[in-house]
């Protein structure tokens, strides 16, 4: 007898008094999304609690995601070039941000484990305004009249002395557009428009000599809860760290996606090191005048600590599920569960924290394009070392874009 089987994969997010609320981004979002309201670095640690007997911190738990190098190069010694337009009221501030960010402790904390060193400032390009009203970025049609990659390639053909000459596997051009410019990405990237489907992105363009040159694009987006300057610097910091750890995402990807067991985490906005932390509230590092985004640390995730660094003070806590099945989905190989239609499966949810905490609440936070599922926990509170039971029922076949349903678990303290 043939039995229809539904695939399910799971992702865990943590909310708390020391970690700000995360929002689920649009699944078609290609890169940096709407910026969260910023805060200063730091926080207040909770009162000390007596450790539980014989339970280490963090308690043993299923592994957290690792961003995997797909084999491409990184920019080990990046040189940053800021590109701005005449008449931009934020030009001086944005160029000041670009001059300083690569020399900060913040930069070191988010890039060094991936083999990236300090980023030097290689100069500015001041473009005569006004900026174009419309641009497209379509790798399949790089010669379109309004193509941003084609325009950038033409500026780097050696006939424009105001543009610093690109150094292979080193120079990164960061283009800041005013709010009068609308950028549309190709259908292969979701067909979205700037400040609606995405807040910024990075890519690469080919020169006539065959060399690929990485670039980042930062539109001017008003997200309603931060200043235009903070929105721009947070988005830029997101793209900077991704562009140096994955400079050629189309041609020769590097740190571009999480390991197969945690593919679900990449379904909520992307699998690069900036994507995995883009919904965590931004910070202003000590000694630096501008707000920036935290970024994913493989080492911190492996050690059971807050993987979005620099981490605030206070405990990191989360709920992890062992997804032993290996699925084939539209996203590629993935860890998850296979459950026959009309049947249920119960799995362990392991709670862990790297410091003592009060009990926290765990809930089923939603089904991502998965209205064919129901799920429940045997109890909804616990602390480091506790194990909850999650029962998932597949009520019907899934017709979602991934070929698998996705369950989001949310831990709240």
mmCIF file of N, CA, C and O in Angstrom, residues 17 218 229:
data_model
loop_
_atom_site.group_PDB
_atom_site.id
_atom_site.type_symbol
_atom_site.label_atom_id
_atom_site.label_comp_id
_atom_site.label_asym_id
_atom_site.label_seq_id
_atom_site.Cartn_x
_atom_site.Cartn_y
_atom_site.Cartn_z
ATOM 1 N N UNK A 17 13.445 39.477 27.619
ATOM 2 C CA UNK A 17 13.675 40.814 28.137
ATOM 3 C C UNK A 17 15.068 41.307 27.789
ATOM 4 O O UNK A 17 15.323 42.499 27.797
ATOM 5 N N UNK A 218 22.411 50.138 -1.129
ATOM 6 C CA UNK A 218 21.654 50.539 0.058
ATOM 7 C C UNK A 218 20.657 51.625 -0.342
ATOM 8 O O UNK A 218 21.020 52.797 -0.469
ATOM 9 N N UNK A 229 19.085 57.852 8.709
ATOM 10 C CA UNK A 229 20.502 57.534 8.839
ATOM 11 C C UNK A 229 20.695 56.169 9.483
ATOM 12 O O UNK A 229 21.476 55.342 8.994
#
